[in-house]
Amino acid sequence: MTDQEQLNSEYDAVIVGAGFGGMYMLHHLRELGFSAIVLERAAGVGGTWYWNRYPGARCDVESINYSYSFDPAFEQEWVWSEKYATQPEILRYANHVADRYDLRKDIRFEVLVDKAVWNDTTNRWSVSMATGETLTAQHYIMASGCLSHSKLPEIPGVESFKGKTYHTGHWPHEGVDFTGLRVGVIGTGSSGIQSIPIIAEQASQLTVFQRTPNFSMPAGNRPLTAEIVAAVKARYPEHREENRTSGFGVGVEIPTKSALEVTEEERNAKYQDGWDQGNLVGMLLAFNDMITNKEANDTACEFIRNKIRAVVNDPETAEDLCPFDHPMGTKRPCLDTGYYETFNRPNVKLVNLRKTPITEITPTSIRTHNAEFEVDAIVYATGFDAMTGALVAVDIRGKGGVTLKDEWEHGPRTYLGLCVAGFPNFYTITGPTSPSVFSNMIVSIEQHVDWIGAAMKHLRDTGAVSIEPTLEAQDWWVQHNNEAGDATLYPLANSWYMGSNVPGKTRVLMPYIGGVGVYRTECDEIVADGYRGFTLHEARQPVSV
Ligand code: FAD
Ligand code: N01
């Protein structure tokens, strides 16, 4: 079928995004006998792993877990080479999936979806692209990613810089050689922390501009031996099930003790264990009150700060690298390879922006209150308008022409992070108010894809034309999400989880912290209760505005 013929067709579903979410959604819908097309602005599959090609990019959930589980034969065949695979290896995996399941024939690349309008009369979505083309579908699925809408910092003069600039979230495919260059990196989240040690090896001078120090642990990355791989594969189904029913999408022992009820030696031994294993979830779940009790959390913070002080030679730099302004875990913690050691290099300087904020970027430099740093290149490791950015970037209009952007002006409102009242047959994979970024995301992606597929099949089987949540159900879920968040330390941080990194964005904890397993059970029970909280409209019954 030619592109034009495809565009003239109507689909059961239009899916936006060809990352892990969109790829599995397409495959699953095909298996259920639905027609679907994926629209993707990139030139290839992989989403996050297509765009984030900065040096040092790799996953920080073990690859054995951060991979699809939907095909038992495939998971037995694929062999990950390292504990935490690099971006090129993960992208190879995504491309292999596209080939293996023959996905590309139903993916349109290099098209930006800019508008989607629900039609109350036809009960269908019209989805438009920046090319001016439009197609229609009964179901509209945003697999557009939680961390796909990158953002530059709000610093005067960003556009004026005459040297090379790069954002970690859309890195040049041909790579960048910083050899002999004076480089400035702005941002010390996961992307900065992964890339800084490698850039430091190349640059003649690297200046790291840090606003908020983060908690980071050594990844302890290593090749996976045949024995390790065989041991996991021998019980892969059980292993996956443990992930699905866990708190963060990775099966770990559930802690029973408070950090405050054990001796300091016992506590530090537990932290040391998480530290040695390079296991973020292990650290977050070292004790049962790590994310709910500030005093308990403080003990882990101090453990990590002491690690930083032990590694970094210059005491002032070490202290500047120590996080004090947020509890450990409330901003996304990081895994690194030689991050703190990098600050012992003679060609690396840390600038603490809390002491001396950046005032402007000039054509040749980054200027702070009391100094000017001449640079040849700037790397913006400044992150994303997370969770809602890619969703509201599309002009999505539900019943009566109401826009999603307006509906979410005061924070995202959804039912289960999957559907939105007033937007029939509209689904968000790992949407806000679902566990999403508080999980091994492939586990959450697969759960959402399976749920959406089952809902579409239910409509087909029952002859219904549309499904949407009631306002009451949505209000209840949003309230539940907020209450769950308020019972934790997360609201204490200015994080992208809270929308705090985007000026003007409403401050609310967007992902659901209730846990992957608990959430899955809730979703399943709602279905078992006849789609409790949803309204299903039958054919020929007009959908009220
Ligand atoms: P994405 O991979 O973001 O794909 C969304 C796609 O939608 C993109 O290709 C984008 O181009 C496309 N798109 C968006 N809007 C439009 C539009 N309007 N029109 C057309 N196309 C559009 N998670 C983990 O669980 N473990 C990890 O170790 C981990 N590491 C990460 C490392 C990095 C550097 C980053 C940035 C994120 C990481 N994540 C990790 C989160 C990661 O985003 C998810 O794990 C997962 O890859 C998301 O898949 P997705 O398909 O939902 O979204
Ligand atoms: O982005 P971030 P990221 N002036 O938002 C700083 C996933 N991920 O791309 O904290 C100066 O975390 C900002 O400072 P502050 C993971 O989920 C995973 O690094 O706002 N600084 C911060 O230091 C991660 O959380 C991996 O004070 C400014 C940085 O820029 C998410 O993606 C790897 C600034 C942004 O950090 C996003 O990570 C990479 C300004 N005006 C990403 N504006 C893995 O390892 C922003 N900053 C799996």
Short mmCIF file of C-alpha atoms in Angstrom, two decimals, residues 3-335:
data_model
loop_
_atom_site.label_atom_id
_atom_site.label_comp_id
_atom_site.label_asym_id
_atom_site.label_seq_id
_atom_site.Cartn_x
_atom_site.Cartn_y
_atom_site.Cartn_z
CA ASP A 3 1.59 6.22 1.73
CA GLN A 4 -1.26 8.00 0.01
CA GLU A 5 -3.46 4.93 -0.05
CA GLN A 6 -2.73 4.40 3.61
CA LEU A 7 -3.71 7.94 4.41
CA ASN A 8 -6.97 7.53 2.57
CA SER A 9 -7.84 4.56 4.72
CA GLU A 10 -9.53 4.62 8.04
CA TYR A 11 -8.06 2.81 10.99
CA ASP A 12 -9.26 1.21 14.13
CA ALA A 13 -6.44 3.03 15.91
CA VAL A 14 -3.91 5.76 15.34
CA ILE A 15 -0.90 5.52 17.62
CA VAL A 16 1.47 8.44 18.11
CA GLY A 17 5.08 7.42 18.80
CA ALA A 18 7.28 4.48 17.85
CA GLY A 19 9.12 4.00 21.12
CA PHE A 20 8.65 0.88 23.22
CA GLY A 21 5.05 1.94 23.91
CA GLY A 22 3.96 2.51 20.32
CA MET A 23 5.78 -0.52 18.94
CA TYR A 24 4.18 -2.97 21.32
CA MET A 25 0.78 -1.27 20.94
CA LEU A 26 0.94 -1.80 17.18
CA HIS A 27 1.98 -5.43 17.51
CA HIS A 28 -0.69 -6.17 20.11
CA LEU A 29 -3.51 -4.55 18.14
CA ARG A 30 -2.54 -6.49 15.05
CA GLU A 31 -2.68 -9.71 17.07
CA LEU A 32 -6.19 -8.74 18.19
CA GLY A 33 -7.19 -8.20 14.56
CA PHE A 34 -7.35 -4.40 14.61
CA SER A 35 -5.98 -2.12 11.91
CA ALA A 36 -3.54 0.44 13.28
CA ILE A 37 -0.94 2.91 12.14
CA VAL A 38 1.89 4.53 14.07
CA LEU A 39 2.87 8.12 13.36
CA GLU A 40 6.38 9.04 14.48
CA ARG A 41 8.31 12.26 14.05
CA ALA A 42 11.71 10.52 14.18
CA ALA A 43 13.23 8.74 11.20
CA GLY A 44 13.35 5.43 13.09
CA VAL A 45 11.96 3.43 15.98
CA GLY A 46 13.15 3.46 19.58
CA GLY A 47 11.81 6.76 20.93
CA THR A 48 14.01 7.68 23.91
CA TRP A 49 16.79 5.49 22.55
CA TYR A 50 16.54 7.03 19.09
CA TRP A 51 16.90 10.59 20.42
CA ASN A 52 19.18 10.35 23.47
CA ARG A 53 22.51 9.41 21.86
CA TYR A 54 24.73 11.46 24.16
CA PRO A 55 27.99 9.87 25.33
CA GLY A 56 27.44 7.49 28.22
CA ALA A 57 23.71 7.05 27.66
CA ARG A 58 22.49 3.72 29.00
CA CYS A 59 19.59 2.39 31.02
CA ASP A 60 19.68 2.27 34.81
CA VAL A 61 17.16 -0.53 35.22
CA GLU A 62 18.94 -3.82 34.54
CA SER A 63 18.46 -4.81 30.90
CA ILE A 64 17.26 -8.23 31.88
CA ASN A 65 14.29 -6.38 33.39
CA TYR A 66 14.23 -3.36 31.07
CA SER A 67 13.02 -5.37 28.07
CA TYR A 68 9.78 -6.73 26.64
CA SER A 69 8.19 -9.78 28.21
CA PHE A 70 5.23 -10.21 25.84
CA ASP A 71 6.85 -12.94 23.76
CA PRO A 72 8.40 -15.78 25.81
CA ALA A 73 10.28 -17.09 22.76
CA PHE A 74 11.84 -13.72 22.04
CA GLU A 75 12.94 -13.05 25.60
CA GLN A 76 14.70 -16.41 25.58
CA GLU A 77 16.49 -15.59 22.33
CA TRP A 78 17.71 -12.06 22.95
CA VAL A 79 20.99 -11.79 24.86
CA TRP A 80 21.94 -8.55 26.62
CA SER A 81 25.68 -8.03 26.78
CA GLU A 82 25.82 -5.86 29.91
CA LYS A 83 23.97 -5.37 33.18
CA TYR A 84 22.97 -1.87 32.01
CA ALA A 85 22.97 -1.83 28.20
CA THR A 86 24.25 1.18 26.30
CA GLN A 87 22.00 3.34 24.14
CA PRO A 88 23.33 1.75 20.89
CA GLU A 89 22.51 -1.73 22.18
CA ILE A 90 19.02 -0.71 23.32
CA LEU A 91 18.40 0.96 19.96
CA ARG A 92 19.57 -2.24 18.21
CA TYR A 93 17.06 -4.12 20.34
CA ALA A 94 14.26 -1.71 19.32
CA ASN A 95 15.18 -2.11 15.64
CA HIS A 96 15.32 -5.87 16.01
CA VAL A 97 11.80 -5.82 17.50
CA ALA A 98 10.58 -3.72 14.56
CA ASP A 99 12.08 -6.24 12.11
CA ARG A 100 11.07 -9.36 13.97
CA TYR A 101 7.41 -8.35 14.17
CA ASP A 102 7.43 -6.59 10.79
CA LEU A 103 6.29 -3.34 12.38
CA ARG A 104 7.74 -0.81 9.94
CA LYS A 105 5.11 -1.35 7.26
CA ASP A 106 2.55 0.23 9.59
CA ILE A 107 4.74 3.04 10.88
CA ARG A 108 4.91 6.39 9.15
CA PHE A 109 8.23 8.07 10.05
CA GLU A 110 9.15 11.75 10.01
CA VAL A 111 5.63 12.98 10.58
CA LEU A 112 4.68 15.27 13.42
CA VAL A 113 1.13 14.87 14.73
CA ASP A 114 -0.13 18.34 15.58
CA LYS A 115 -3.89 17.98 16.02
CA ALA A 116 -6.48 15.37 16.95
CA VAL A 117 -10.19 16.11 17.03
CA TRP A 118 -13.00 13.88 18.30
CA ASN A 119 -16.11 13.88 16.14
CA ASP A 120 -19.29 13.39 18.18
CA THR A 121 -21.30 12.40 15.14
CA THR A 122 -19.05 9.79 13.62
CA ASN A 123 -17.55 8.71 16.97
CA ARG A 124 -14.11 8.88 15.42
CA TRP A 125 -10.90 10.84 15.81
CA SER A 126 -9.42 12.94 13.00
CA VAL A 127 -5.68 13.04 13.42
CA SER A 128 -3.70 15.67 11.54
CA MET A 129 -0.05 15.90 10.72
CA ALA A 130 2.18 18.92 10.17
CA THR A 131 2.26 17.87 6.51
CA GLY A 132 -1.42 18.85 6.29
CA GLU A 133 -2.58 15.25 5.93
CA THR A 134 -5.39 13.87 8.08
CA LEU A 135 -6.60 10.38 8.80
CA THR A 136 -9.37 9.03 10.97
CA ALA A 137 -9.62 6.30 13.53
CA GLN A 138 -12.01 5.00 16.16
CA HIS A 139 -9.28 5.04 18.81
CA TYR A 140 -6.48 7.54 19.39
CA ILE A 141 -3.50 6.37 21.43
CA MET A 142 -0.71 8.64 22.62
CA ALA A 143 2.47 6.63 23.03
CA SER A 144 4.31 9.92 22.84
CA GLY A 145 6.59 9.39 25.82
CA CYS A 146 6.99 10.94 29.27
CA LEU A 147 10.50 12.19 28.55
CA SER A 148 10.37 13.12 24.89
CA HIS A 149 9.62 16.85 24.96
CA SER A 150 13.06 18.31 25.63
CA LYS A 151 13.57 21.77 27.01
CA LEU A 152 16.26 24.42 26.98
CA PRO A 153 16.92 26.50 30.09
CA GLU A 154 15.30 29.89 30.49
CA ILE A 155 18.59 31.79 30.38
CA PRO A 156 18.90 35.09 28.54
CA GLY A 157 21.08 34.85 25.45
CA VAL A 158 20.69 31.10 24.77
CA GLU A 159 20.07 31.87 21.10
CA SER A 160 23.05 34.21 20.84
CA PHE A 161 25.80 31.64 21.41
CA LYS A 162 27.99 31.30 18.31
CA GLY A 163 29.72 28.01 19.16
CA LYS A 164 28.19 24.55 18.91
CA THR A 165 25.25 23.69 21.15
CA TYR A 166 23.78 20.28 21.90
CA HIS A 167 20.82 19.03 23.92
CA THR A 168 21.26 15.54 25.36
CA GLY A 169 17.69 14.72 24.30
CA HIS A 170 18.39 15.14 20.58
CA TRP A 171 22.02 14.33 20.12
CA PRO A 172 23.59 14.27 16.60
CA HIS A 173 23.57 10.79 15.08
CA GLU A 174 27.15 11.09 13.91
CA GLY A 175 28.32 11.73 17.48
CA VAL A 176 30.35 14.67 18.74
CA ASP A 177 34.10 14.85 19.26
CA PHE A 178 34.94 17.36 21.99
CA THR A 179 38.70 16.79 21.72
CA GLY A 180 40.60 19.96 22.50
CA LEU A 181 37.46 22.04 23.10
CA ARG A 182 36.39 24.13 26.07
CA VAL A 183 32.99 22.71 26.93
CA GLY A 184 30.27 23.90 29.30
CA VAL A 185 27.65 21.40 30.51
CA ILE A 186 24.52 22.87 32.06
CA GLY A 187 22.52 20.38 34.10
CA THR A 188 23.37 17.57 36.49
CA GLY A 189 20.39 15.21 36.24
CA SER A 190 20.80 11.67 34.89
CA SER A 191 21.80 12.85 31.39
CA GLY A 192 24.46 15.24 32.70
CA ILE A 193 25.78 12.73 35.20
CA GLN A 194 26.11 10.02 32.52
CA SER A 195 27.74 12.24 29.91
CA ILE A 196 30.07 14.44 32.01
CA PRO A 197 32.74 11.77 32.71
CA ILE A 198 33.09 10.98 29.00
CA ILE A 199 33.05 14.59 27.84
CA ALA A 200 35.72 15.30 30.48
CA GLU A 201 38.02 12.72 28.88
CA GLN A 202 37.86 14.58 25.56
CA ALA A 203 37.55 18.26 26.39
CA SER A 204 40.56 20.47 27.05
CA GLN A 205 38.48 22.16 29.74
CA LEU A 206 35.07 21.12 31.05
CA THR A 207 33.00 23.44 33.21
CA VAL A 208 29.96 21.86 34.85
CA PHE A 209 27.20 24.29 35.77
CA GLN A 210 25.20 22.73 38.59
CA ARG A 211 22.02 24.22 40.00
CA THR A 212 20.90 21.29 42.15
CA PRO A 213 23.27 18.50 43.13
CA ASN A 214 21.72 15.07 42.68
CA PHE A 215 22.10 11.78 44.51
CA SER A 216 24.09 9.38 42.37
CA MET A 217 25.52 5.92 42.96
CA PRO A 218 28.09 3.94 40.97
CA ALA A 219 26.28 1.73 38.46
CA GLY A 220 28.72 -1.13 38.93
CA ASN A 221 28.07 -1.97 35.31
CA ARG A 222 29.62 -5.20 34.03
CA PRO A 223 29.33 -7.70 31.20
CA LEU A 224 26.63 -10.29 31.78
CA THR A 225 28.12 -13.75 32.04
CA ALA A 226 26.49 -16.73 30.35
CA GLU A 227 25.73 -18.12 33.84
CA ILE A 228 23.82 -15.00 34.94
CA VAL A 229 21.84 -14.93 31.71
CA ALA A 230 21.04 -18.64 31.93
CA ALA A 231 19.92 -18.33 35.55
CA VAL A 232 17.45 -15.55 34.73
CA LYS A 233 16.17 -17.27 31.61
CA ALA A 234 15.58 -20.50 33.49
CA ARG A 235 12.87 -18.70 35.45
CA TYR A 236 12.03 -15.73 33.22
CA PRO A 237 8.21 -16.08 33.59
CA GLU A 238 8.43 -16.04 37.39
CA HIS A 239 10.97 -13.24 37.27
CA ARG A 240 8.69 -11.10 35.08
CA GLU A 241 5.74 -11.80 37.33
CA GLU A 242 7.73 -10.57 40.32
CA ASN A 243 8.39 -7.35 38.42
CA ARG A 244 4.72 -6.94 37.52
CA THR A 245 3.57 -7.28 41.10
CA SER A 246 6.36 -5.19 42.65
CA GLY A 247 6.43 -1.55 43.77
CA PHE A 248 8.70 -0.08 41.10
CA GLY A 249 8.50 -2.73 38.37
CA VAL A 250 11.57 -4.58 39.60
CA GLY A 251 11.17 -7.46 42.01
CA VAL A 252 13.08 -6.78 45.22
CA GLU A 253 12.72 -7.96 48.76
CA ILE A 254 10.03 -5.88 50.51
CA PRO A 255 11.54 -4.13 53.52
CA THR A 256 9.85 -4.67 56.85
CA LYS A 257 11.96 -2.44 59.08
CA SER A 258 12.21 1.30 59.54
CA ALA A 259 15.62 2.88 59.02
CA LEU A 260 15.21 4.29 62.49
CA GLU A 261 14.67 1.02 64.33
CA VAL A 262 18.04 -0.51 63.48
CA THR A 263 21.55 0.35 64.64
CA GLU A 264 23.69 2.71 62.60
CA GLU A 265 25.94 -0.22 61.67
CA GLU A 266 23.00 -2.28 60.42
CA ARG A 267 21.64 0.69 58.50
CA ASN A 268 24.92 1.52 56.82
CA ALA A 269 25.51 -2.13 55.98
CA LYS A 270 22.18 -2.15 54.16
CA TYR A 271 23.00 1.05 52.28
CA GLN A 272 26.45 -0.29 51.44
CA ASP A 273 24.80 -3.36 49.98
CA GLY A 274 22.61 -1.22 47.66
CA TRP A 275 25.62 0.92 46.85
CA ASP A 276 27.82 -2.07 45.97
CA GLN A 277 25.12 -3.57 43.77
CA GLY A 278 24.47 -0.30 41.91
CA ASN A 279 20.81 -0.84 42.62
CA LEU A 280 18.65 2.29 42.82
CA VAL A 281 15.46 0.47 43.76
CA GLY A 282 17.38 -1.50 46.38
CA MET A 283 18.50 1.82 47.88
CA LEU A 284 15.01 3.35 47.76
CA LEU A 285 13.57 0.24 49.39
CA ALA A 286 16.40 -0.39 51.84
CA PHE A 287 13.90 0.33 54.62
CA ASN A 288 10.14 0.63 54.66
CA ASP A 289 10.07 4.36 55.41
CA MET A 290 12.67 5.70 52.99
CA ILE A 291 10.16 7.69 50.94
CA THR A 292 7.74 8.54 53.72
CA ASN A 293 9.87 9.62 56.68
CA LYS A 294 12.29 12.51 56.36
CA GLU A 295 14.35 11.46 59.35
CA ALA A 296 14.75 7.95 57.93
CA ASN A 297 15.60 9.33 54.50
CA ASP A 298 18.18 11.69 56.01
CA THR A 299 20.24 8.71 57.09
CA ALA A 300 20.58 7.55 53.47
CA CYS A 301 21.34 11.10 52.34
CA GLU A 302 24.19 11.35 54.80
CA PHE A 303 25.50 7.94 53.75
CA ILE A 304 25.68 9.11 50.13
CA ARG A 305 27.11 12.52 51.02
CA ASN A 306 29.91 10.78 52.92
CA LYS A 307 30.64 8.71 49.82
CA ILE A 308 30.93 11.92 47.78
CA ARG A 309 33.23 13.49 50.38
CA ALA A 310 35.41 10.37 50.33
CA VAL A 311 35.84 10.48 46.54
CA VAL A 312 36.21 14.18 45.73
CA ASN A 313 39.60 15.58 46.73
CA ASP A 314 38.78 19.27 46.95
CA PRO A 315 36.61 19.78 50.07
CA GLU A 316 34.73 22.77 48.67
CA THR A 317 33.90 20.97 45.42
CA ALA A 318 32.86 17.91 47.41
CA GLU A 319 30.51 19.97 49.57
CA ASP A 320 29.06 21.69 46.48
CA LEU A 321 28.31 18.24 45.02
CA CYS A 322 26.47 17.14 48.17
CA PRO A 323 22.68 17.38 47.89
CA PHE A 324 20.97 18.96 50.89
CA ASP A 325 17.84 20.49 49.41
CA HIS A 326 15.75 17.39 48.76
CA PRO A 327 15.28 13.92 50.25
CA MET A 328 17.07 11.10 48.41
CA GLY A 329 14.82 9.73 45.67
CA THR A 330 12.45 12.70 45.45
CA LYS A 331 14.33 13.94 42.41
CA ARG A 332 15.13 11.04 40.11
CA PRO A 333 18.34 9.56 41.59
CA CYS A 334 21.10 8.54 39.21
CA LEU A 335 23.52 5.74 38.48
#
